[in-house]
PDB file of C-alpha atoms and ligand atoms in Angstrom:
ATOM      1  CA  MET W   1      -4.838  -5.709  16.841  1.00 52.00           C
ATOM      2  CA  ALA W   2      -3.837  -3.245  19.547  1.00 70.00           C
ATOM      3  CA  GLU W   3      -5.929  -3.565  22.683  1.00 86.00           C
ATOM      4  CA  SER W   4      -7.931  -0.590  23.874  1.00 95.00           C
ATOM      5  CA  LEU W   5      -6.791   1.607  26.724  1.00 96.00           C
ATOM      6  CA  ASP W   6      -9.571   0.523  29.076  1.00 95.00           C
ATOM      7  CA  ILE W   7      -8.632  -3.145  28.677  1.00 97.00           C
ATOM      8  CA  LEU W   8      -4.961  -2.451  29.310  1.00 98.00           C
ATOM      9  CA  ALA W   9      -5.736  -0.123  32.227  1.00 98.00           C
ATOM     10  CA  GLY W  10      -8.047  -2.791  33.658  1.00 98.00           C
ATOM     11  CA  ARG W  11      -5.163  -5.227  33.566  1.00 98.00           C
ATOM     12  CA  VAL W  12      -2.935  -2.764  35.435  1.00 98.00           C
ATOM     13  CA  ALA W  13      -5.716  -2.310  38.011  1.00 98.00           C
ATOM     14  CA  GLU W  14      -5.842  -6.108  38.532  1.00 98.00           C
ATOM     15  CA  LEU W  15      -2.069  -6.171  38.986  1.00 98.00           C
ATOM     16  CA  ILE W  16      -2.303  -3.389  41.586  1.00 98.00           C
ATOM     17  CA  ILE W  17      -5.026  -5.270  43.464  1.00 98.00           C
ATOM     18  CA  GLY W  18      -2.903  -8.421  43.460  1.00 98.00           C
ATOM     19  CA  ALA W  19       0.291  -6.653  44.561  1.00 98.00           C
ATOM     20  CA  GLU W  20       1.625  -6.014  48.043  1.00 98.00           C
ATOM     21  CA  ARG W  21       4.158  -3.332  47.236  1.00 98.00           C
ATOM     22  CA  VAL W  22       3.629  -1.067  44.258  1.00 98.00           C
ATOM     23  CA  VAL W  23       6.478   1.219  43.231  1.00 98.00           C
ATOM     24  CA  VAL W  24       5.842   3.911  40.619  1.00 98.00           C
ATOM     25  CA  PHE W  25       8.875   5.161  38.697  1.00 99.00           C
ATOM     26  CA  THR W  26       8.551   8.440  36.826  1.00 98.00           C
ATOM     27  CA  GLY W  27      10.582  10.448  34.315  1.00 98.00           C
ATOM     28  CA  ALA W  28      10.281  13.680  32.402  1.00 95.00           C
ATOM     29  CA  GLY W  29       7.439  12.211  30.289  1.00 96.00           C
ATOM     30  CA  ILE W  30       4.970  12.418  33.180  1.00 98.00           C
ATOM     31  CA  SER W  31       5.419  16.182  33.350  1.00 96.00           C
ATOM     32  CA  THR W  32       5.194  17.127  29.665  1.00 94.00           C
ATOM     33  CA  GLU W  33       1.405  17.479  30.072  1.00 96.00           C
ATOM     34  CA  SER W  34       2.177  20.048  32.783  1.00 95.00           C
ATOM     35  CA  GLY W  35       4.036  22.081  30.191  1.00 90.00           C
ATOM     36  CA  ILE W  36       7.585  21.058  31.152  1.00 88.00           C
ATOM     37  CA  PRO W  37       9.366  19.716  28.075  1.00 83.00           C
ATOM     38  CA  ASP W  38      11.249  16.409  28.353  1.00 83.00           C
ATOM     39  CA  PHE W  39      14.747  15.933  26.985  1.00 77.00           C
ATOM     40  CA  ARG W  40      14.364  13.638  24.031  1.00 71.00           C
ATOM     41  CA  SER W  41      10.952  14.123  22.421  1.00 69.00           C
ATOM     42  CA  PRO W  42      10.679  16.451  19.405  1.00 66.00           C
ATOM     43  CA  GLY W  43      10.700  19.978  20.800  1.00 62.00           C
ATOM     44  CA  GLY W  44      12.436  18.620  23.922  1.00 58.00           C
ATOM     45  CA  ILE W  45      15.116  20.450  25.843  1.00 57.00           C
ATOM     46  CA  TRP W  46      18.036  18.978  23.857  1.00 55.00           C
ATOM     47  CA  GLU W  47      16.853  20.655  20.694  1.00 59.00           C
ATOM     48  CA  ARG W  48      17.247  24.040  22.379  1.00 59.00           C
ATOM     49  CA  PHE W  49      20.163  23.694  24.800  1.00 63.00           C
ATOM     50  CA  ASP W  50      23.586  22.137  24.632  1.00 68.00           C
ATOM     51  CA  PRO W  51      23.922  19.553  27.428  1.00 70.00           C
ATOM     52  CA  ASP W  52      27.597  20.476  27.704  1.00 74.00           C
ATOM     53  CA  ASP W  53      26.524  23.839  29.106  1.00 72.00           C
ATOM     54  CA  PHE W  54      24.882  22.145  32.054  1.00 76.00           C
ATOM     55  CA  THR W  55      27.675  20.085  33.553  1.00 88.00           C
ATOM     56  CA  TYR W  56      28.624  20.205  37.207  1.00 92.00           C
ATOM     57  CA  GLN W  57      32.227  20.914  36.272  1.00 92.00           C
ATOM     58  CA  LYS W  58      31.287  23.989  34.225  1.00 91.00           C
ATOM     59  CA  PHE W  59      28.913  25.200  36.908  1.00 91.00           C
ATOM     60  CA  VAL W  60      31.650  25.126  39.523  1.00 93.00           C
ATOM     61  CA  ARG W  61      34.426  26.516  37.352  1.00 93.00           C
ATOM     62  CA  ASN W  62      32.660  29.135  35.311  1.00 92.00           C
ATOM     63  CA  PRO W  63      30.768  32.061  36.919  1.00 92.00           C
ATOM     64  CA  GLU W  64      29.184  32.852  33.546  1.00 90.00           C
ATOM     65  CA  THR W  65      27.619  29.362  33.457  1.00 88.00           C
ATOM     66  CA  ARG W  66      26.250  29.881  36.965  1.00 90.00           C
ATOM     67  CA  ARG W  67      24.804  33.257  36.059  1.00 89.00           C
ATOM     68  CA  LYS W  68      23.092  31.778  32.979  1.00 85.00           C
ATOM     69  CA  GLN W  69      21.673  28.819  34.889  1.00 85.00           C
ATOM     70  CA  TRP W  70      20.176  30.959  37.634  1.00 87.00           C
ATOM     71  CA  LEU W  71      18.600  33.295  35.087  1.00 83.00           C
ATOM     72  CA  VAL W  72      17.157  30.384  33.083  1.00 80.00           C
ATOM     73  CA  LEU W  73      15.710  29.035  36.310  1.00 79.00           C
ATOM     74  CA  ARG W  74      14.298  32.356  37.428  1.00 80.00           C
ATOM     75  CA  ASP W  75      12.529  32.847  34.092  1.00 77.00           C
ATOM     76  CA  SER W  76      11.463  29.258  33.391  1.00 73.00           C
ATOM     77  CA  GLY W  77       8.600  29.106  35.897  1.00 71.00           C
ATOM     78  CA  LEU W  78       9.655  25.475  36.442  1.00 72.00           C
ATOM     79  CA  VAL W  79       9.802  25.819  40.192  1.00 74.00           C
ATOM     80  CA  THR W  80       6.886  28.115  40.856  1.00 77.00           C
ATOM     81  CA  GLU W  81       4.251  27.876  38.155  1.00 83.00           C
ATOM     82  CA  ALA W  82       4.103  24.303  36.863  1.00 90.00           C
ATOM     83  CA  MET W  83       1.101  22.384  38.183  1.00 95.00           C
ATOM     84  CA  PRO W  84       0.483  18.640  38.483  1.00 98.00           C
ATOM     85  CA  ASN W  85      -1.542  16.998  35.703  1.00 98.00           C
ATOM     86  CA  PRO W  86      -3.964  14.038  35.858  1.00 98.00           C
ATOM     87  CA  ALA W  87      -1.068  11.545  35.875  1.00 98.00           C
ATOM     88  CA  HIS W  88       0.449  13.060  39.032  1.00 98.00           C
ATOM     89  CA  CYS W  89      -3.040  13.226  40.569  1.00 98.00           C
ATOM     90  CA  ALA W  90      -3.695   9.564  39.741  1.00 98.00           C
ATOM     91  CA  ILE W  91      -0.515   8.546  41.566  1.00 98.00           C
ATOM     92  CA  ALA W  92      -1.573  10.663  44.553  1.00 98.00           C
ATOM     93  CA  GLU W  93      -4.928   8.860  44.405  1.00 98.00           C
ATOM     94  CA  LEU W  94      -3.096   5.527  44.495  1.00 98.00           C
ATOM     95  CA  TYR W  95      -1.403   6.735  47.680  1.00 98.00           C
ATOM     96  CA  LYS W  96      -4.737   7.783  49.226  1.00 97.00           C
ATOM     97  CA  MET W  97      -6.144   4.347  48.406  1.00 96.00           C
ATOM     98  CA  GLY W  98      -3.291   2.833  50.410  1.00 97.00           C
ATOM     99  CA  ARG W  99      -1.846   1.165  47.325  1.00 97.00           C
ATOM    100  CA  LEU W 100       1.476   2.978  46.905  1.00 98.00           C
ATOM    101  CA  ASP W 101       4.771   1.903  48.437  1.00 98.00           C
ATOM    102  CA  CYS W 102       6.666   4.887  47.035  1.00 98.00           C
ATOM    103  CA  VAL W 103       7.376   6.991  43.982  1.00 98.00           C
ATOM    104  CA  ILE W 104      10.898   6.900  42.606  1.00 98.00           C
ATOM    105  CA  THR W 105      11.297   9.906  40.351  1.00 98.00           C
ATOM    106  CA  GLN W 106      13.962  11.314  38.072  1.00 98.00           C
ATOM    107  CA  ASN W 107      12.115  14.601  38.024  1.00 96.00           C
ATOM    108  CA  ILE W 108      13.163  17.733  39.838  1.00 94.00           C
ATOM    109  CA  ASP W 109       9.879  19.584  39.441  1.00 93.00           C
ATOM    110  CA  ASN W 110       8.127  18.885  42.776  1.00 95.00           C
ATOM    111  CA  LEU W 111       4.899  17.920  41.009  1.00 97.00           C
ATOM    112  CA  HIS W 112       4.344  14.658  42.893  1.00 98.00           C
ATOM    113  CA  GLN W 113       4.408  16.633  46.143  1.00 98.00           C
ATOM    114  CA  LYS W 114       2.090  19.294  44.714  1.00 97.00           C
ATOM    115  CA  ALA W 115      -0.350  16.537  43.689  1.00 98.00           C
ATOM    116  CA  GLY W 116      -0.517  15.309  47.284  1.00 98.00           C
ATOM    117  CA  VAL W 117       1.980  12.476  47.663  1.00 98.00           C
ATOM    118  CA  PRO W 118       3.744  13.009  51.022  1.00 98.00           C
ATOM    119  CA  ALA W 119       7.413  13.941  50.703  1.00 97.00           C
ATOM    120  CA  ASP W 120       8.548  10.870  52.623  1.00 97.00           C
ATOM    121  CA  LYS W 121       6.990   8.650  49.940  1.00 98.00           C
ATOM    122  CA  ILE W 122       8.970  10.316  47.140  1.00 98.00           C
ATOM    123  CA  LEU W 123      12.542   9.394  46.306  1.00 98.00           C
ATOM    124  CA  GLU W 124      14.041  12.122  44.138  1.00 98.00           C
ATOM    125  CA  LEU W 125      16.979  10.430  42.420  1.00 98.00           C
ATOM    126  CA  HIS W 126      18.074  13.650  40.760  1.00 97.00           C
ATOM    127  CA  GLY W 127      17.325  16.036  43.586  1.00 96.00           C
ATOM    128  CA  THR W 128      15.015  19.028  43.321  1.00 94.00           C
ATOM    129  CA  MET W 129      14.876  22.560  42.023  1.00 90.00           C
ATOM    130  CA  GLN W 130      12.924  23.568  45.137  1.00 91.00           C
ATOM    131  CA  ARG W 131      16.123  24.332  46.989  1.00 94.00           C
ATOM    132  CA  ALA W 132      19.642  25.579  46.482  1.00 95.00           C
ATOM    133  CA  VAL W 133      22.600  24.031  48.276  1.00 96.00           C
ATOM    134  CA  CYS W 134      25.921  25.578  49.304  1.00 97.00           C
ATOM    135  CA  LEU W 135      28.796  23.610  47.800  1.00 96.00           C
ATOM    136  CA  ASP W 136      31.039  24.524  50.737  1.00 97.00           C
ATOM    137  CA  CYS W 137      29.002  24.174  53.938  1.00 97.00           C
ATOM    138  CA  GLY W 138      25.967  22.220  52.658  1.00 95.00           C
ATOM    139  CA  GLN W 139      23.428  24.787  53.893  1.00 97.00           C
ATOM    140  CA  ARG W 140      20.154  24.585  51.937  1.00 96.00           C
ATOM    141  CA  TYR W 141      17.884  27.486  50.966  1.00 96.00           C
ATOM    142  CA  PRO W 142      14.300  27.369  49.653  1.00 94.00           C
ATOM    143  CA  PHE W 143      13.858  28.588  46.087  1.00 89.00           C
ATOM    144  CA  ALA W 144      11.521  31.386  47.252  1.00 88.00           C
ATOM    145  CA  ARG W 145      14.461  32.962  49.053  1.00 92.00           C
ATOM    146  CA  ILE W 146      16.704  32.527  46.002  1.00 91.00           C
ATOM    147  CA  LYS W 147      14.046  34.036  43.746  1.00 88.00           C
ATOM    148  CA  THR W 148      13.811  37.137  45.924  1.00 92.00           C
ATOM    149  CA  ARG W 149      17.554  37.632  45.544  1.00 93.00           C
ATOM    150  CA  LEU W 150      17.470  37.033  41.768  1.00 90.00           C
ATOM    151  CA  ASP W 151      14.517  39.395  41.381  1.00 90.00           C
ATOM    152  CA  GLY W 152      16.464  41.946  43.417  1.00 92.00           C
ATOM    153  CA  GLY W 153      19.172  41.941  40.745  1.00 91.00           C
ATOM    154  CA  GLU W 154      21.720  39.495  42.174  1.00 91.00           C
ATOM    155  CA  GLU W 155      23.107  37.261  39.450  1.00 88.00           C
ATOM    156  CA  LEU W 156      25.801  35.215  41.139  1.00 89.00           C
ATOM    157  CA  LEU W 157      24.398  33.727  44.305  1.00 91.00           C
ATOM    158  CA  ASP W 158      26.613  32.964  47.270  1.00 94.00           C
ATOM    159  CA  CYS W 159      25.828  31.274  50.575  1.00 97.00           C
ATOM    160  CA  GLU W 160      24.527  33.651  53.229  1.00 95.00           C
ATOM    161  CA  ALA W 161      26.462  31.740  55.894  1.00 96.00           C
ATOM    162  CA  CYS W 162      29.895  31.136  54.322  1.00 97.00           C
ATOM    163  CA  HIS W 163      29.828  32.861  50.891  1.00 96.00           C
ATOM    164  CA  GLY W 164      30.357  29.518  49.150  1.00 96.00           C
ATOM    165  CA  ILE W 165      28.888  28.805  45.696  1.00 96.00           C
ATOM    166  CA  LEU W 166      25.143  28.075  45.643  1.00 95.00           C
ATOM    167  CA  LYS W 167      23.932  25.375  43.250  1.00 94.00           C
ATOM    168  CA  PRO W 168      20.366  24.201  42.564  1.00 92.00           C
ATOM    169  CA  ASP W 169      19.858  21.080  44.705  1.00 94.00           C
ATOM    170  CA  ALA W 170      19.289  19.063  41.531  1.00 93.00           C
ATOM    171  CA  VAL W 171      21.873  16.699  40.084  1.00 94.00           C
ATOM    172  CA  LEU W 172      23.745  18.243  37.168  1.00 90.00           C
ATOM    173  CA  PHE W 173      25.454  16.248  34.428  1.00 88.00           C
ATOM    174  CA  GLY W 174      28.739  14.856  35.657  1.00 89.00           C
ATOM    175  CA  GLU W 175      27.561  14.951  39.269  1.00 92.00           C
ATOM    176  CA  SER W 176      26.838  11.858  41.323  1.00 94.00           C
ATOM    177  CA  LEU W 177      23.380  11.035  42.667  1.00 96.00           C
ATOM    178  CA  PRO W 178      22.483  11.553  46.349  1.00 95.00           C
ATOM    179  CA  GLU W 179      23.793   8.327  47.842  1.00 96.00           C
ATOM    180  CA  ALA W 180      21.173   7.696  50.538  1.00 97.00           C
ATOM    181  CA  VAL W 181      18.290   8.269  48.094  1.00 98.00           C
ATOM    182  CA  LEU W 182      19.838   5.957  45.512  1.00 98.00           C
ATOM    183  CA  LYS W 183      20.317   3.255  48.134  1.00 98.00           C
ATOM    184  CA  GLU W 184      16.745   3.521  49.408  1.00 98.00           C
ATOM    185  CA  ALA W 185      15.340   3.530  45.850  1.00 98.00           C
ATOM    186  CA  SER W 186      17.366   0.436  44.918  1.00 98.00           C
ATOM    187  CA  LEU W 187      16.031  -1.318  48.018  1.00 98.00           C
ATOM    188  CA  ARG W 188      12.412  -0.352  47.274  1.00 98.00           C
ATOM    189  CA  ALA W 189      12.776  -1.475  43.657  1.00 98.00           C
ATOM    190  CA  THR W 190      14.263  -4.796  44.726  1.00 98.00           C
ATOM    191  CA  ASN W 191      11.544  -5.429  47.327  1.00 98.00           C
ATOM    192  CA  CYS W 192       8.459  -4.445  45.342  1.00 98.00           C
ATOM    193  CA  ASP W 193       6.244  -6.892  43.496  1.00 98.00           C
ATOM    194  CA  LEU W 194       4.824  -4.429  40.962  1.00 98.00           C
ATOM    195  CA  PHE W 195       6.909  -1.730  39.284  1.00 99.00           C
ATOM    196  CA  ILE W 196       5.121   0.832  37.111  1.00 98.00           C
ATOM    197  CA  VAL W 197       7.161   3.054  34.790  1.00 98.00           C
ATOM    198  CA  VAL W 198       5.429   6.288  33.750  1.00 98.00           C
ATOM    199  CA  GLY W 199       7.043   8.599  31.176  1.00 98.00           C
ATOM    200  CA  SER W 200      10.676   7.571  31.056  1.00 98.00           C
ATOM    201  CA  SER W 201      12.882   6.592  28.144  1.00 97.00           C
ATOM    202  CA  LEU W 202      14.900   4.428  30.588  1.00 98.00           C
ATOM    203  CA  VAL W 203      18.220   5.497  29.145  1.00 96.00           C
ATOM    204  CA  ILE W 204      19.622   7.526  32.055  1.00 94.00           C
ATOM    205  CA  TYR W 205      21.671   5.490  34.518  1.00 96.00           C
ATOM    206  CA  PRO W 206      21.807   4.694  37.383  1.00 97.00           C
ATOM    207  CA  ALA W 207      18.082   5.602  37.459  1.00 98.00           C
ATOM    208  CA  ALA W 208      17.317   3.032  34.764  1.00 98.00           C
ATOM    209  CA  TYR W 209      18.741   0.248  36.941  1.00 98.00           C
ATOM    210  CA  MET W 210      15.616   0.514  39.128  1.00 98.00           C
ATOM    211  CA  PRO W 211      13.234  -1.367  36.791  1.00 98.00           C
ATOM    212  CA  GLN W 212      16.009  -3.896  36.185  1.00 98.00           C
ATOM    213  CA  TYR W 213      16.410  -4.540  39.927  1.00 98.00           C
ATOM    214  CA  ALA W 214      12.660  -4.969  40.175  1.00 98.00           C
ATOM    215  CA  ILE W 215      12.395  -7.532  37.351  1.00 98.00           C
ATOM    216  CA  GLU W 216      15.458  -9.428  38.526  1.00 98.00           C
ATOM    217  CA  SER W 217      13.824  -9.800  41.930  1.00 98.00           C
ATOM    218  CA  GLY W 218      10.643 -11.186  40.404  1.00 98.00           C
ATOM    219  CA  ALA W 219       8.438  -8.073  40.298  1.00 98.00           C
ATOM    220  CA  LYS W 220       6.014  -7.551  37.445  1.00 98.00           C
ATOM    221  CA  LEU W 221       6.746  -4.599  35.180  1.00 98.00           C
ATOM    222  CA  VAL W 222       4.238  -2.170  33.652  1.00 98.00           C
ATOM    223  CA  ILE W 223       5.410   0.500  31.222  1.00 98.00           C
ATOM    224  CA  ILE W 224       3.341   3.556  30.299  1.00 98.00           C
ATOM    225  CA  ASN W 225       5.331   5.598  27.799  1.00 98.00           C
ATOM    226  CA  LEU W 226       4.794   7.229  24.415  1.00 97.00           C
ATOM    227  CA  SER W 227       7.955   5.891  22.792  1.00 97.00           C
ATOM    228  CA  PRO W 228       9.607   2.445  22.914  1.00 97.00           C
ATOM    229  CA  THR W 229      12.103   1.520  25.663  1.00 98.00           C
ATOM    230  CA  HIS W 230      14.624  -1.320  25.841  1.00 98.00           C
ATOM    231  CA  LEU W 231      12.513  -3.006  28.547  1.00 98.00           C
ATOM    232  CA  ASP W 232       9.225  -3.083  26.594  1.00 98.00           C
ATOM    233  CA  LYS W 233       9.548  -6.801  25.934  1.00 98.00           C
ATOM    234  CA  LYS W 234       9.839  -7.465  29.682  1.00 98.00           C
ATOM    235  CA  ALA W 235       6.637  -5.596  30.517  1.00 98.00           C
ATOM    236  CA  VAL W 236       3.549  -7.647  31.388  1.00 98.00           C
ATOM    237  CA  VAL W 237       1.458  -4.646  30.359  1.00 98.00           C
ATOM    238  CA  LEU W 238       2.699  -2.017  27.929  1.00 98.00           C
ATOM    239  CA  ILE W 239       0.624   1.112  27.373  1.00 98.00           C
ATOM    240  CA  ARG W 240       1.671   3.423  24.596  1.00 97.00           C
ATOM    241  CA  ALA W 241      -0.478   6.427  25.527  1.00 97.00           C
ATOM    242  CA  LYS W 242      -0.254   9.744  27.269  1.00 98.00           C
ATOM    243  CA  ALA W 243       0.482   9.396  30.950  1.00 98.00           C
ATOM    244  CA  GLY W 244      -2.458  11.553  32.085  1.00 98.00           C
ATOM    245  CA  GLU W 245      -5.058   9.624  30.145  1.00 98.00           C
ATOM    246  CA  ALA W 246      -3.564   6.212  30.901  1.00 98.00           C
ATOM    247  CA  MET W 247      -3.110   6.761  34.646  1.00 98.00           C
ATOM    248  CA  SER W 248      -6.591   8.286  35.029  1.00 98.00           C
ATOM    249  CA  GLN W 249      -8.021   5.208  33.351  1.00 98.00           C
ATOM    250  CA  VAL W 250      -6.024   2.935  35.654  1.00 98.00           C
ATOM    251  CA  ILE W 251      -7.507   4.689  38.698  1.00 98.00           C
ATOM    252  CA  ALA W 252     -11.019   4.527  37.225  1.00 98.00           C
ATOM    253  CA  GLU W 253     -10.668   0.778  36.605  1.00 98.00           C
ATOM    254  CA  LEU W 254      -9.193   0.287  40.057  1.00 98.00           C
ATOM    255  CA  SER W 255     -11.986   2.204  41.830  1.00 97.00           C
ATOM    256  CA  GLN W 256     -14.595   0.294  39.878  1.00 96.00           C
ATOM    257  CA  ARG W 257     -13.124  -3.047  40.937  1.00 96.00           C
ATOM    258  CA  LEU W 258     -12.650  -2.046  44.570  1.00 94.00           C
ATOM    259  CA  ASN W 259     -16.190  -0.659  44.891  1.00 89.00           C
ATOM    260  CA  ARG W 260     -17.878  -3.612  43.281  1.00 74.00           C
TER     261      ARG W 260
HETATM  262  P1  NAD N 301      13.407  11.568  28.663  1.00 55.71           P
HETATM  263  O1  NAD N 301      13.244  12.946  28.182  1.00 55.71           O
HETATM  264  O2  NAD N 301      14.623  10.818  28.322  1.00 55.71           O
HETATM  265  O3  NAD N 301      12.173  10.666  28.208  1.00 55.71           O
HETATM  266  C1  NAD N 301      10.869  11.007  28.443  1.00 55.71           C
HETATM  267  C2  NAD N 301      10.010   9.888  27.891  1.00 55.71           C
HETATM  268  O4  NAD N 301       8.679  10.226  28.150  1.00 55.71           O
HETATM  269  C3  NAD N 301      10.139   9.683  26.401  1.00 55.71           C
HETATM  270  O5  NAD N 301      10.379   8.321  26.133  1.00 55.71           O
HETATM  271  C4  NAD N 301       8.778  10.137  25.823  1.00 55.71           C
HETATM  272  O6  NAD N 301       8.340   9.335  24.762  1.00 55.71           O
HETATM  273  C5  NAD N 301       7.884   9.971  27.010  1.00 55.71           C
HETATM  274  N1  NAD N 301       6.775  10.916  27.082  1.00 55.71           N
HETATM  275  C6  NAD N 301       6.765  12.249  26.792  1.00 55.71           C
HETATM  276  N2  NAD N 301       5.567  12.788  27.057  1.00 55.71           N
HETATM  277  C7  NAD N 301       4.789  11.771  27.516  1.00 55.71           C
HETATM  278  C8  NAD N 301       3.432  11.697  27.951  1.00 55.71           C
HETATM  279  N3  NAD N 301       2.617  12.763  27.967  1.00 55.71           N
HETATM  280  N4  NAD N 301       2.968  10.493  28.366  1.00 55.71           N
HETATM  281  C9  NAD N 301       3.754   9.381  28.347  1.00 55.71           C
HETATM  282  N5  NAD N 301       5.045   9.406  27.942  1.00 55.71           N
HETATM  283  C10 NAD N 301       5.545  10.588  27.530  1.00 55.71           C
HETATM  284  O7  NAD N 301      13.207  11.643  30.219  1.00 55.71           O
HETATM  285  P2  NAD N 301      13.765  10.746  31.366  1.00 55.71           P
HETATM  286  O8  NAD N 301      13.816   9.316  30.973  1.00 55.71           O
HETATM  287  O9  NAD N 301      13.011  11.121  32.543  1.00 55.71           O
HETATM  288  O10 NAD N 301      15.288  11.200  31.525  1.00 55.71           O
HETATM  289  C11 NAD N 301      15.758  12.476  31.310  1.00 55.71           C
HETATM  290  C12 NAD N 301      16.367  13.177  32.490  1.00 55.71           C
HETATM  291  O11 NAD N 301      15.906  14.512  32.440  1.00 55.71           O
HETATM  292  C13 NAD N 301      15.956  12.716  33.825  1.00 55.71           C
HETATM  293  O12 NAD N 301      17.139  12.550  34.521  1.00 55.71           O
HETATM  294  C14 NAD N 301      15.185  13.856  34.481  1.00 55.71           C
HETATM  295  O13 NAD N 301      15.731  14.140  35.744  1.00 55.71           O
HETATM  296  C15 NAD N 301      15.494  15.045  33.656  1.00 55.71           C
HETATM  297  N6  NAD N 301      14.379  15.958  33.367  1.00 55.71           N
HETATM  298  C16 NAD N 301      13.455  16.257  34.322  1.00 55.71           C
HETATM  299  C17 NAD N 301      12.376  17.100  34.016  1.00 55.71           C
HETATM  300  C18 NAD N 301      11.391  17.395  35.090  1.00 55.71           C
HETATM  301  O14 NAD N 301      11.730  17.445  36.258  1.00 55.71           O
HETATM  302  N7  NAD N 301      10.122  17.588  34.739  1.00 55.71           N
HETATM  303  C19 NAD N 301      12.245  17.618  32.732  1.00 55.71           C
HETATM  304  C20 NAD N 301      13.212  17.304  31.772  1.00 55.71           C
HETATM  305  C21 NAD N 301      14.273  16.446  32.111  1.00 55.71           C
HETATM  306 ZN1   ZN N 302      27.848  27.888  52.830  1.00 55.71          ZN
END
């Protein structure tokens, strides 16, 4: 018989209490309850867009691709309107309780920051949509500035300093991950003793190496995800529930135990 959420969440709370370094690893699934679709669930992004249209190579070579991407971004509300949900808030709570080493995220939506986790505790493996970067001189611009230009009718954005191509500061398909962030994340994963996956299918590499590094170094693994992953059998606690509900329950169980 499947165990109830409060029992499973209680077990996660015990693991957190017994751990020295807790790393939380998040994917698109933590943000679906904020209204941002993930890639692989029914109704996810891949049912509506062709991934081939979003490669780095196309972005650089084809002005039409760039124009489309900037317009999609301007109209999506992804950067400006999406708000953190109870799962993001629970992780921020974990930070406030002094129980969080860091968040390693595949997301580009800035919702961990909005929920109150300090930026220096968040490792964004795939960059962020909060900024644009010049492919020639590396200058970065906040999205607010970009949005003003898009709203003003510009469609192909160039760098204000050198007129190079501007790209969202998020990793596109076919583009490598930011090296320093990847290195730091690998180190944190290797050195933690509890690794909690929230809302990731664990199929995108090198991001999906992180839980592997953690287990190989002896950390305990918790997985909170709606659909199965290839690491489910390695998890000491597996919660097949919505991230918001599950993480809120974990915090409730944790507070209860700490305030006893
Ligand atoms: P994914 O789309 O491959 O998988 C998401 C997983 O989350 C699925 O297994 C799904 O079952 C689960 N899920 C969906 N809603 C959930 C919920 N409410 N509670 C618990 N689990 C839920 O996402 P991924 O593994 O993160 O990899 C896809 C790539 O897409 C990543 O590289 C990420 O950068 C990118 N992406 C990011 C965003 C974002 O920033 N919000 C959105 C879409 C895709
Ligand atoms: Zn430039």
